[in-house]
Structure formats: C-alpha cells, structure tokens
Amino acid sequence: MLRQLALASFILLTPSIVSAQTANFHIEEATIEDIQTAVLRGELTSTRVVQLYLNRIKAYNGTCVDQPDGVLGLRPITPIKNAHQLNALLTLNLRPAKRERWGFDRRKARSLTDPVDDGPAMPDALEVAAQQDAYFASTGKLIGALHGVVFAIKDQYDTFDMRTTAGMDAAYANDRPPRDATFVKRLREAGAIILAKANLGEMGTPNSRSSFGGPFCNPYDTERSPGTSSGGSGASVAANLVTCSIGEETGGSIHHPAKNNSLVGLAPTQELVSRTGMIGAGLNTRVGPLCRTVKDVARVLEVIAGYDPQDELTAFNIGRLPAEPYRSFANERSLSGMRIGVIREHMDKKVFNEADVEAIDLTERAIGDLRRLGATIVDPGAGGSLLQSCIDRYAPLYRNRAFIEQFANLFPVDSNGKPTTDRFSQLVDMFFDPSRVPAGSTIRNIAGASNAGMTKYMLTRYLRERGDANIKSLRDLIDKSKFYQDIRPEAGFVDRKAALEEINSSSTLDLANLIQDRFAYQQVVLQCMAQDNLDAMVSPAGNIPAYILGAPIEPPLAGRTNSVWGLLGQHGFSTLSVPAGFTTHVFDRVRDATAPGGTRLVGPIPAKLPLGIMFFGRPFSEPTLLRIASAYEAATKHRAPPPDFGPVPEP
C-alpha cells in the first residue's frame, strides 16, 4: 500500500504536471479555502504548497540585524533598514538531505541531537504532503479540515519531530520532546502540515530575540519589532512564509504580533484550548491562532478547541462549545442588533502622550464603521469610562485584602497590626456610596495574573513530563544553557539567566491572590456588561506602534504598556484583534540622559505601520466575536501584505 501511495505521489509531482497545476495559483495571501479549492480542482498539490512556502522561506528568513558577535554576542545588535529578511522561523521540518538541497544551514535542522534523523515514524513536511497527495489521488477527498494548510508553531510548544526549547540554547539530551502538544496533535490529525517552529521571545517573555534564534524583525519595517513574544509566529504569517501560525498569549503575545503585522489574532478563553505540551504554561496562558483572515482563524479554532483530560482547566469548556462550527460565525456582513461598548479607558489622550494618538484616532474611525454596520455603540464619550462604576462598587468587596492593602491609610492598624476602625462599615459605606472609593484602581491596572511560584511549578512539571536525561530540573536548565549577552532592559533585551534564577529562587506556591483577582476582575466586567446589555467591547488592540529594535521602549504610562491591552484576556475574557489600518507617522523613544527616565520622545516620524482594534467578549463568547470581526473585516479590508516581501522567482 505504501509503495502504491509513493507511486501516486511521484506521478502527481512530475515537473510538467506541477507547473500546469500552479500556473494560476499564487501562494501570497492564500487562505485555507483558496488552497483547498485549488487542490479539489486538481490545480495544486499539498507538496507544491510546501514547496512554494519553502521558496519564500529561503528568500526571506535570513538574519535581519547586524550582530557583530553572533547570536549570543555581548556587543549590541543594530537593526538594518530594508533588510528584506525576518529570521522568523527557527527550525524547519525537513530531513537533512532535503534541508541541504534547499540550501538551509544546520541551525535549521529538525534536531541537533539526532543529526541522522532517519526515523520512519517522523515524516518531514514534504513526506506528509506527499502522503496527502496520494490519499487525494486515490479517494478524491481531502484528508481533513486542514488538508494542505501549512503552519508554523511557536517554539514554546512541543512537536515530537522538531526541536523544542522555547528559543533557549539548551543542552537537552534529546532536543525533541517525546510527544506533540495536544493541540499540535489535533492539527496534524486534521491534515495540517507543520513546516516550522517559530522564533520567539525566549521562554515566552516580552522580548524580540532568543538565545538560539537571535532577533526577529517586522516585515513592514525591518528595523522594528514584529511584536513579542510570538513575533516570529506573526511575522511568518504576515510575510506569507506559512498559511497560519500558533502563538501563545500571557499578557499580549498573540495580539501584539497581530497588531504589528496586520493580522487577525485570537487569544481565546483560557479554558478553551489545551496547554498540554507547553513550556511555561500558567493560569493565564492561552493558545491561539494568527492568520490573515477571520475565517481562517475560526477554522483553526474548530480543530484545536475542546476538552483535554491532561489539562484540567479545559474541563470548564465542556458544554460550552457552540453547536455549529466556529467558521459558521465568520460570515457576517451586518451588525444589526449587536451592542458594543467602547472602552474609553484605553483611549484617553489626556492621560497618555503623542505616541498613543494615531492608534486612538484609527479606533475612532473603526467605531464609526461598526455603527454604520448597524451596531448600537455604547460610548461614554471622550474622557469617559465604560467600567469605572463597577470597579468602584465591587472591587472593594471582591478584592478586599488587596484593596485594603492598597489604601492602607483608610484602614489603619495599631502597633500589633490590629484594625483600629470598623472595616466592615467602611466597605459597606463604599458599596452604597462609590464616591468614597479613592481614585487609583482602573480597568487598566487591576493586577494581572502572574506569580513566580506558579511559573516555577509549571516549568518543573513540564520538565518532569518531558523526561529528558540531561535537563531534569530548572537548575539544570539554567546551568546547561547558553544565554545572549546583549543585555539592555530599556530595549527589552533582559537578562534571561537572571530572570530564570529569580524564578528558581521561589519557595512557595500560593495562587490565592491570583485566583481572587481573576474572579474579582470577571465580576466587575461582567456586571458592567450586563448592566449595559453589551454583546462585546472594543478598543485599540494596543496604543503603541512597532518600536525600533534595540532602542528604548515606550515606558508604561497610566496602566498602558508598550504592547497591547492585555488585562482583560489575562483575567479570562475572550479577545480577538483585527487590522484597523496604518499609521502615517510615529513617535519613537531615544536615549537622553537629561530627560526624566533617561529617554524622550522624538517625532513625528513618517512611518506606515500596522495597527489593530481588539474586540473583548465574555468567556466562551468566541462565536460573537467572530461575527463582529468578520463583518468589520469585510467592510473595511484593512489587511495589506508587506510591500518588501512580494512574490519570489521559482528556484
């Protein structure tokens, strides 16, 4: 049978047939539907799809910065203008002979600990594609819902056939984990072809480089960041090196590259997609797709969503998945009947600075588009607040201990630490008169769910499950790894070894405050959504356009970061971002020893960089967000490919 399949594949792939099949097919901006329609018409094969993407990877995935001392060097890297390279993909799913034939160096090998790499149970991407072609030739049917669809997977997730180190230069005895992450297994079973592991902010951190892969760049301006930490995942999709990718979001690592790369990004409800097989999973980590269209995101979600007995949090999704496929919600053209609230707290020009203005203005335009599509817009107006009334009424109750500690002057204690006032009366007074609540807590700054003890626990659990003979503990991971030496925290290049040492110093696992904050945040937001009868909310995806690699990063301001508005997603809400257009200019940070904080803004600087808007919904409200996003996408068509990464000639 295998010989027959191989023969069928050979017949399908003779050069004359291939050239005829692909004469009218262009891989650039191809959707899942485009690829599968061409396959069904006999115009394309899965093998040819992989070859077309490999051709683009060969052309565009080289080093994109000047690194005078190499990947781990001490001297600072320097971005390159118009580099025409991205360094978005770390590892390619090709056996050694094919990798060499395509001209990719050894660092792109599937495994550095298995240089022979001839195991028959580990077919590479071209072999998987050939098997699909043979199946289609013999049956006339697609092998599954993602037949012929090519993916990059963030290197934070396990792939049994490719090295997995979360971007670390770590001395695993076997750099390939023993099994796929649960969602990767589901992708493969649906016909997805896993072509590459994407470069990332090392260990999933907000960073634009890794020790193994080095810095990665933005295809719309290679001097700038594509977004952290799933920046390689985002850049590879934006430049059409793959069809879709999978990213990971803790604070903004799906939406940041979506915003910076003119993509659709979904960070679903945390309990919807399994984290099993992820390095550094946590209470607020989410697995989600990055694609160029809303419908493609929906089609990927259909495959990866669902219960996994190995990830206990996914038990919450039982009975909460839609009865219809997610893609059925991605065809909307009207928003009549929808009520969408505007999170003005993310758009207050008075509390931000010039760097925020274009993102806010583009979101104002998007709100007008949503209104024209028929949505009822619930807008508190410039300088107003959508959610503050619920924070003032409910945060003192549901964040009681943290609230009391935050405003210790209102709740004094004696020398023995005992309260000297009736706290119950004080808190009840605040409930009935929220004006008594002191200013300070907003939807922008209620604590996010992160904890060094939780990180240490999850890393230790991962390493034990992986069962490597050399790296068995977090101590081993620190001692048996190499780290880049270009440490510039103001530019986002943090000391990764020191950060891991700090995590390893944790001695207690205590999730009480994290879980209380998560519940309190949900109670506050859900109550306000219910009071206003909202289906969803909208704001900029993030206010700050892509920043220059190695330059100072825009510092936090009034709860705003240099990334995206991530707190709602961290606390369990579904979030979906879509392209909203491009800047005309930006304001960048430069070093200035005479300025406060040692940096200052310069600008305006002409720049055409992508920005996005983000839709926020209740937990498990992905169908609603897909409806809204698809209508907005169809009406505005803001997605545009990067002009410097166009078609490439055949090899």
XYZ file of C-alpha atoms in Angstrom:
651
model
C 0.000 0.000 0.000
C 2.809 2.437 0.932
C 4.512 1.696 -2.411
C 1.269 2.500 -4.241
C 0.941 5.761 -2.317
C 4.531 6.686 -3.133
C 3.961 5.933 -6.833
C 0.822 8.048 -6.850
C 2.765 10.867 -5.225
C 5.529 10.576 -7.826
C 3.050 10.755 -10.677
C 1.382 13.806 -9.134
C 4.683 15.597 -8.699
C 6.327 15.322 -12.104
C 7.510 18.817 -13.154
C 5.240 19.204 -16.171
C 2.160 18.440 -14.118
C 3.238 20.688 -11.260
C 3.866 23.687 -13.491
C 0.496 23.250 -15.172
C -1.264 22.893 -11.837
C 0.164 26.061 -10.344
C 0.115 28.387 -13.332
C -2.904 30.276 -11.939
C -2.253 29.834 -8.219
C -0.400 32.364 -6.079
C 0.619 31.452 -2.550
C 0.811 35.082 -1.415
C -2.218 35.907 0.775
C -3.738 32.469 0.050
C -6.434 31.462 2.523
C -7.303 27.966 3.693
C -10.247 27.986 1.302
C -8.044 29.145 -1.595
C -5.606 26.284 -1.052
C -8.239 23.594 -0.654
C -10.318 24.803 -3.585
C -7.244 24.621 -5.816
C -6.466 21.113 -4.532
C -10.026 19.949 -5.199
C -9.868 21.345 -8.728
C -6.634 19.498 -9.416
C -4.730 22.771 -9.777
C -2.488 22.271 -6.743
C -0.952 19.597 -4.535
C -0.012 19.709 -0.870
C 3.590 19.076 -1.869
C 3.530 22.084 -4.131
C 2.093 24.243 -1.325
C 5.015 23.267 0.920
C 7.494 23.935 -1.884
C 6.052 27.387 -2.527
C 6.358 28.314 1.133
C 9.879 26.879 1.344
C 10.814 29.028 -1.611
C 9.655 32.122 0.272
C 11.364 30.997 3.476
C 14.607 30.581 1.548
C 14.244 34.093 0.151
C 13.127 35.936 3.280
C 14.033 34.114 6.508
C 17.679 35.171 6.838
C 19.336 37.278 9.534
C 17.692 40.707 9.729
C 20.030 42.604 12.104
C 23.726 43.290 12.352
C 25.032 41.151 15.226
C 28.803 41.734 15.334
C 29.493 38.974 17.881
C 26.944 36.465 16.601
C 23.699 35.343 18.181
C 24.999 35.293 21.772
C 27.362 38.263 21.479
C 27.991 40.996 24.011
C 28.126 43.938 21.614
C 24.705 45.418 20.795
C 22.780 44.333 17.729
C 21.870 47.020 15.206
C 18.687 46.875 13.101
C 19.014 47.006 9.317
C 16.768 49.225 7.239
C 15.093 47.409 4.337
C 16.798 44.154 5.298
C 14.296 42.071 3.277
C 14.865 39.332 5.879
C 12.915 38.360 9.010
C 14.545 35.496 10.945
C 11.002 34.500 11.905
C 11.439 30.715 11.790
C 13.880 28.756 13.959
C 13.562 25.181 12.740
C 12.344 23.619 9.503
C 10.592 20.271 9.268
C 12.927 18.789 6.641
C 15.166 15.746 6.812
C 18.902 16.521 6.490
C 19.313 15.737 2.778
C 16.308 17.844 1.779
C 17.331 20.677 4.082
C 20.780 20.743 2.456
C 19.288 20.510 -1.029
C 17.143 23.552 -0.288
C 20.214 25.399 1.000
C 19.200 25.777 4.659
C 22.005 25.621 7.218
C 22.362 23.123 10.048
C 20.875 25.507 12.620
C 17.527 24.995 10.874
C 17.747 21.206 11.318
C 14.828 19.320 12.842
C 17.178 18.118 15.574
C 20.742 18.894 16.583
C 20.892 15.839 18.863
C 19.817 13.444 16.077
C 21.828 14.503 13.017
C 20.945 11.309 11.087
C 17.206 11.896 11.519
C 16.025 8.880 9.544
C 13.244 7.593 11.790
C 10.343 6.376 9.596
C 7.813 7.348 12.299
C 8.786 11.007 11.889
C 7.895 12.025 8.326
C 9.000 15.537 7.433
C 6.735 18.185 5.927
C 7.333 17.121 2.323
C 6.678 13.468 3.185
C 3.444 14.371 4.971
C 2.413 16.434 1.959
C 3.179 13.538 -0.403
C 1.030 11.218 1.720
C -1.825 13.716 1.468
C -1.413 13.924 -2.297
C -1.520 10.148 -2.593
C -4.627 9.990 -0.411
C -6.364 12.616 -2.544
C -5.296 10.902 -5.774
C -6.813 7.616 -4.632
C -10.001 8.924 -2.958
C -10.723 12.328 -4.472
C -11.241 13.624 -0.922
C -9.358 15.914 1.426
C -7.721 14.125 4.309
C -9.207 16.505 6.878
C -10.390 20.030 7.650
C -6.858 21.472 7.329
C -5.642 19.446 4.322
C -2.757 21.298 2.671
C -2.641 24.079 5.271
C 0.899 24.943 6.348
C 1.674 26.058 9.916
C 4.469 27.499 11.996
C 4.259 26.615 15.681
C 5.755 28.852 18.350
C 8.775 27.061 19.776
C 7.176 27.198 23.218
C 5.024 24.202 22.197
C 6.125 20.581 21.866
C 6.477 18.977 18.446
C 7.706 15.398 18.589
C 9.534 15.681 15.256
C 11.280 19.042 15.786
C 13.500 20.518 18.457
C 11.568 22.337 21.171
C 13.452 24.605 23.588
C 11.354 27.826 23.829
C 14.150 29.571 21.957
C 16.794 28.615 24.519
C 20.213 27.329 23.543
C 19.713 24.484 25.993
C 21.696 21.222 26.110
C 18.849 18.709 26.161
C 19.991 15.128 25.692
C 17.156 14.896 23.156
C 16.114 18.275 21.856
C 12.889 16.722 20.534
C 10.209 16.113 23.181
C 8.608 12.666 23.344
C 5.183 13.753 22.122
C 3.232 16.566 20.481
C 1.372 19.204 22.410
C -2.309 18.251 22.439
C -3.347 20.978 20.012
C -0.459 20.109 17.644
C -1.666 16.514 17.547
C -5.160 17.753 16.697
C -3.813 19.971 13.927
C -1.945 17.057 12.356
C -4.981 14.779 12.589
C -6.971 17.415 10.674
C -4.385 17.476 7.859
C -2.294 20.469 8.899
C 1.317 20.361 7.712
C 3.687 21.575 10.423
C 6.509 23.158 8.445
C 8.428 25.142 11.053
C 8.965 26.225 14.627
C 8.689 29.993 15.003
C 11.244 32.216 16.689
C 10.035 33.857 19.897
C 10.826 35.987 22.871
C 12.871 33.423 24.773
C 10.761 31.296 27.142
C 7.688 33.242 26.025
C 8.889 36.521 27.512
C 8.157 40.026 26.137
C 11.287 40.164 24.034
C 12.192 40.306 20.333
C 15.001 37.750 20.407
C 16.025 34.331 21.635
C 19.402 32.856 22.527
C 19.122 30.111 19.915
C 17.495 32.062 17.099
C 18.558 35.651 17.671
C 16.466 38.787 16.990
C 13.496 38.724 14.621
C 12.099 41.622 12.607
C 8.922 43.261 11.366
C 8.145 42.779 7.648
C 6.595 46.272 7.423
C 9.822 47.850 8.708
C 12.720 45.511 9.423
C 14.250 47.982 11.877
C 11.271 47.366 14.170
C 9.824 44.616 16.338
C 7.149 42.299 14.932
C 5.711 42.046 18.445
C 6.644 39.935 21.411
C 6.833 37.155 22.332
C 5.067 35.376 19.444
C 6.706 37.773 16.998
C 8.147 35.021 14.825
C 4.703 33.456 14.556
C 3.249 36.788 13.460
C 5.966 37.838 11.027
C 5.933 34.443 9.289
C 2.207 34.738 8.537
C 2.378 38.410 7.550
C 5.145 37.722 5.010
C 3.396 34.611 3.671
C 6.005 32.117 4.833
C 3.142 29.931 6.142
C -0.645 29.930 5.953
C -1.263 30.381 9.688
C 0.686 30.053 12.892
C 0.028 29.315 16.524
C 1.073 31.796 19.176
C 0.840 31.953 22.941
C -0.575 34.812 24.942
C 0.097 35.643 28.556
C -0.060 39.422 28.556
C -0.273 40.213 24.837
C 1.861 37.803 22.859
C -0.789 36.969 20.247
C -2.318 40.412 19.874
C 0.988 42.286 19.834
C 2.209 40.489 16.671
C -1.310 40.647 15.218
C -1.319 44.428 15.661
C 2.246 44.880 14.398
C 1.801 42.598 11.365
C -1.685 43.466 10.040
C -3.088 40.082 11.116
C -6.120 38.572 12.774
C -5.207 37.181 16.182
C -7.344 35.233 18.620
C -6.428 34.711 22.262
C -9.402 32.541 23.179
C -10.943 31.938 26.546
C -8.136 30.395 28.573
C -10.002 27.143 29.259
C -10.941 26.571 25.602
C -7.654 25.188 24.198
C -5.313 22.776 25.968
C -1.944 23.970 27.303
C -0.561 20.417 27.496
C 2.897 20.293 25.907
C 3.695 23.942 26.530
C 6.891 25.189 28.155
C 5.968 27.591 30.952
C 2.175 27.259 30.965
C 0.348 29.234 33.628
C -3.005 30.303 34.969
C -3.417 32.922 32.261
C -1.577 31.439 29.246
C -3.684 30.965 26.127
C -3.110 29.044 22.888
C -4.410 30.796 19.787
C -4.096 31.184 16.004
C -2.629 34.006 13.945
C -3.932 34.140 10.367
C -4.608 36.724 7.693
C -8.412 36.421 7.817
C -11.098 35.985 10.438
C -12.462 32.869 8.745
C -9.079 31.158 8.777
C -8.768 31.867 12.499
C -12.216 30.333 13.006
C -11.310 27.217 11.007
C -8.186 26.665 13.089
C -10.100 27.175 16.331
C -12.562 24.454 15.298
C -9.723 21.952 15.311
C -7.827 22.919 18.455
C -10.684 23.768 20.844
C -12.067 21.209 23.258
C -11.536 19.179 26.387
C -8.168 17.582 27.114
C -8.023 15.300 30.175
C -4.344 16.245 30.587
C -5.209 19.927 31.078
C -7.620 20.212 33.962
C -8.640 23.785 33.074
C -10.261 22.587 29.846
C -12.898 20.804 31.939
C -14.558 24.225 32.087
C -15.287 24.122 28.342
C -17.472 21.011 28.451
C -20.960 22.009 27.367
C -19.803 25.494 26.393
C -18.661 24.970 22.809
C -21.053 26.149 20.081
C -23.383 23.683 18.398
C -22.273 24.951 14.972
C -18.690 25.089 13.626
C -16.804 28.265 14.505
C -16.412 29.091 10.811
C -20.191 29.458 10.501
C -19.951 32.603 12.636
C -17.292 34.203 10.421
C -19.549 35.238 7.519
C -21.292 38.259 8.999
C -21.967 41.375 6.957
C -24.355 43.287 9.263
C -24.118 44.011 12.976
C -27.753 44.938 13.423
C -28.859 44.024 16.939
C -25.317 43.983 18.351
C -24.457 46.224 21.300
C -20.766 47.103 21.547
C -19.270 49.138 24.378
C -16.271 51.426 23.886
C -13.526 51.037 26.495
C -12.703 54.727 26.680
C -10.241 53.981 29.471
C -7.897 52.700 26.717
C -8.379 55.831 24.600
C -7.935 58.804 26.955
C -5.496 61.138 25.224
C -5.278 63.281 28.352
C -3.519 60.561 30.353
C -1.297 59.247 27.542
C 1.085 61.005 25.123
C 1.734 61.648 21.435
C 2.806 58.039 20.836
C -0.786 56.883 21.501
C -2.658 59.305 19.257
C -2.785 57.517 15.884
C -3.999 54.243 17.417
C -6.775 56.120 19.215
C -7.749 58.022 16.051
C -7.879 54.822 13.981
C -10.097 53.252 16.638
C -12.449 56.251 16.467
C -12.758 55.561 12.745
C -13.400 51.863 13.454
C -16.178 52.762 15.902
C -17.832 54.743 13.124
C -17.515 51.721 10.825
C -19.174 49.479 13.426
C -22.012 51.967 13.793
C -22.515 52.065 10.013
C -22.670 48.259 10.029
C -25.720 48.516 12.291
C -24.223 48.026 15.746
C -25.520 50.021 18.675
C -22.455 51.716 20.143
C -22.470 52.291 23.894
C -19.902 55.045 24.245
C -19.208 57.039 27.425
C -17.513 59.678 25.256
C -14.036 61.174 25.231
C -12.528 61.103 28.698
C -15.363 58.898 29.944
C -15.301 55.424 31.450
C -17.185 52.295 30.482
C -16.278 50.189 33.515
C -15.246 52.510 36.368
C -18.618 52.495 38.117
C -18.433 48.725 38.572
C -14.825 48.884 39.742
C -15.734 51.450 42.401
C -18.727 49.459 43.610
C -17.383 45.908 43.512
C -13.575 45.973 43.714
C -13.549 46.836 47.461
C -15.638 43.718 48.110
C -14.168 41.178 45.715
C -10.545 42.352 46.036
C -10.961 43.029 49.755
C -7.494 42.192 51.069
C -5.641 43.720 48.106
C -7.906 46.786 48.252
C -7.279 47.307 51.968
C -3.526 46.947 51.458
C -3.621 49.360 48.516
C -5.298 52.064 50.603
C -3.739 51.331 53.990
C -4.210 54.939 55.104
C -8.005 54.384 55.106
C -7.712 51.197 57.125
C -5.194 51.957 59.909
C -3.850 49.395 62.350
C -2.351 49.632 65.829
C 1.153 48.603 66.875
C 0.017 44.975 66.988
C -1.353 45.075 63.470
C -5.000 45.048 64.548
C -7.543 47.290 62.760
C -8.406 50.489 64.589
C -11.540 51.166 62.516
C -14.658 49.197 61.669
C -13.625 47.945 58.242
C -16.951 46.281 57.579
C -18.804 49.567 57.969
C -16.239 51.331 55.806
C -16.574 48.778 52.996
C -20.381 48.791 53.184
C -20.359 52.600 53.099
C -18.283 52.429 49.926
C -20.735 49.958 48.370
C -23.654 52.331 48.883
C -21.612 55.428 48.030
C -18.869 54.557 45.490
C -17.688 58.180 45.582
C -15.988 57.225 48.861
C -13.675 54.855 46.952
C -10.343 56.624 46.440
C -9.071 57.106 42.910
C -6.395 54.681 41.822
C -7.943 51.460 40.527
C -8.963 51.438 36.861
C -9.593 48.711 34.335
C -6.053 49.436 33.091
C -4.214 48.482 36.254
C -6.029 45.870 38.335
C -3.315 43.287 38.910
C -2.573 40.722 36.214
C -2.330 37.015 36.932
C 1.359 36.186 37.262
C 3.374 34.583 40.007
C 6.980 33.357 40.154
C 5.975 30.357 42.267
C 3.401 29.308 39.684
C 5.971 29.709 36.903
C 8.472 27.562 38.773
C 5.835 24.907 39.436
C 4.727 24.729 35.783
C 8.293 24.636 34.432
C 9.203 21.883 36.900
C 6.099 19.931 35.913
C 6.904 20.327 32.214
C 10.484 19.118 32.622
C 9.379 16.085 34.596
C 6.787 15.181 31.953
C 9.371 15.638 29.198
C 11.727 13.238 30.959
C 14.995 14.399 29.386
C 18.125 12.570 30.536
C 20.234 15.741 30.851
C 17.855 18.570 31.786
C 15.689 17.315 34.622
C 15.117 20.470 36.653
C 15.008 24.235 36.402
C 18.500 24.255 37.938
C 19.711 22.060 35.075
C 18.012 24.315 32.532
C 19.873 27.343 33.902
C 23.252 25.646 34.254
C 23.191 23.779 30.936
C 22.133 26.628 28.639
C 23.863 29.482 26.823
C 22.333 32.967 27.007
C 22.736 36.039 24.821
C 24.921 38.728 26.419
C 23.494 41.906 24.865
C 21.539 42.963 27.980
C 19.602 46.216 27.600
C 16.412 46.152 29.716
C 15.262 49.547 28.395
C 15.241 47.961 24.919
C 13.523 44.778 26.067
C 16.679 42.658 25.945
C 16.547 41.381 29.502
C 18.958 39.061 31.297
C 17.258 35.730 30.715
C 19.574 33.807 33.017
C 18.948 36.223 35.892
C 15.197 36.015 35.288
C 15.273 32.217 35.492
C 17.409 32.404 38.647
C 14.770 34.639 40.218
C 12.015 32.190 39.296
C 14.055 29.303 40.687
C 14.503 31.135 43.991
C 10.760 30.915 44.665
C 9.935 28.674 47.598
C 6.133 28.894 47.822
C 3.247 28.139 45.502
C 0.354 30.386 46.507
C -2.366 31.065 43.933
C -4.893 32.583 46.333
C -4.364 36.212 45.291
C -4.178 35.305 41.606
C -7.436 33.397 41.659
C -9.157 36.084 43.727
C -8.004 38.804 41.321
C -9.230 36.757 38.366
C -12.658 36.257 39.928
C -12.906 39.892 41.055
C -11.969 41.218 37.618
C -14.530 38.993 35.918
C -17.227 40.021 38.390
C -16.551 43.706 37.800
C -16.509 43.493 33.994
C -19.387 41.039 33.602
C -21.590 43.187 35.835
C -20.973 46.298 33.757
C -21.513 44.351 30.520
C -24.798 43.043 31.921
C -25.951 46.479 33.094
C -25.358 47.938 29.638
C -26.594 44.777 27.877
C -23.346 44.547 25.903
C -22.505 41.757 23.488
C -18.854 42.820 23.322
C -16.460 45.718 23.875
C -13.916 47.422 21.631
C -10.724 49.446 21.990
C -7.376 49.795 20.261
C -5.539 46.474 20.242
C -2.647 48.475 21.661
C -1.729 52.139 21.532
C 1.965 51.968 20.621
C 3.075 51.113 17.053
C 6.014 48.779 16.463
C 9.142 50.112 18.160
C 12.735 50.099 16.885
C 14.770 47.025 17.836
C 17.434 47.880 20.400
C 16.084 51.379 21.016
C 14.378 52.383 24.267
C 10.838 51.054 24.527
C 7.919 53.303 25.376
C 7.624 53.059 29.192
C 4.357 52.226 30.978
C 2.023 55.180 31.395
C -1.262 55.244 33.345
C -1.608 51.464 33.057
C -0.728 51.433 29.344
C 2.195 49.254 28.237
C 4.210 49.247 25.008
C 2.396 46.055 23.957
C -1.399 45.665 23.904
C -4.381 45.968 26.219
C -3.954 42.529 27.740
C -5.501 42.580 31.227
C -8.995 41.529 30.164
C -7.623 38.493 28.376
C -5.364 37.642 31.305
C -8.407 37.514 33.543
C -10.336 35.067 31.377
C -12.099 37.085 28.679
C -12.045 36.140 25.010
C -10.158 38.629 22.814
C -9.968 38.923 19.025
C -7.970 41.568 17.142
C -8.218 42.654 13.508
C -6.275 45.075 11.279
C -7.537 48.650 11.588
C -5.237 50.434 9.156
C -1.791 52.017 9.143
C -0.041 54.929 10.767
C 1.103 57.968 8.836
C 3.729 58.837 11.445
C 5.092 57.644 14.792
C 6.889 58.982 17.859
C 9.934 56.959 18.896
C 11.981 56.868 22.096
C 15.629 57.907 22.114
C 18.165 57.957 24.926
C 18.660 61.318 26.619
C 20.481 61.444 29.938
C 18.983 64.884 30.670
C 15.363 63.710 30.281
C 13.238 62.076 33.008
C 13.899 58.340 32.936
C 16.827 58.826 30.564
C 14.702 58.831 27.375
C 12.492 61.222 25.417
C 10.035 61.089 22.548
C 11.040 62.302 19.104
C 8.748 62.845 16.162
C 6.558 62.907 14.276
C 8.493 60.497 12.050
C 6.819 59.409 8.778
C 6.002 55.709 9.022
C 3.394 53.361 7.598
C 2.990 50.701 10.284
C 0.007 48.436 11.002
C -2.360 48.990 13.922
C -5.350 46.973 15.059
C -8.536 47.073 17.056
C -9.498 44.484 19.627
C -12.891 43.030 20.484
C -13.421 41.747 24.026
C -16.139 39.269 24.951
C -17.382 37.185 27.828
C -15.673 33.856 28.486
C -16.536 31.395 25.676
C -18.056 34.154 23.511
C -15.812 33.404 20.514
C -18.824 32.993 18.165
C -19.971 36.544 18.968
C -16.501 37.989 18.442
C -16.126 36.139 15.138
C -19.425 37.602 13.924
C -18.388 41.148 14.815
C -14.837 40.818 13.485
C -15.892 39.226 10.197
C -18.397 41.990 9.484
C -15.814 44.659 10.287
C -13.154 42.898 8.192
C -15.456 42.537 5.184
C -16.483 46.200 5.327
C -13.012 47.698 5.797
C -10.461 45.292 4.254
C -7.542 46.869 6.118
C -5.219 43.874 5.800
C -2.376 44.613 3.374
C 0.734 42.471 2.788
C 4.179 43.973 3.448
C 5.396 45.531 0.180
C 9.043 44.450 0.603
C 8.111 40.753 0.772
C 6.375 40.192 -2.522
C 6.449 37.200 -4.910
C 9.773 35.461 -5.417
C 11.021 33.686 -8.544
C 10.977 29.922 -8.757
C 14.260 28.310 -7.607
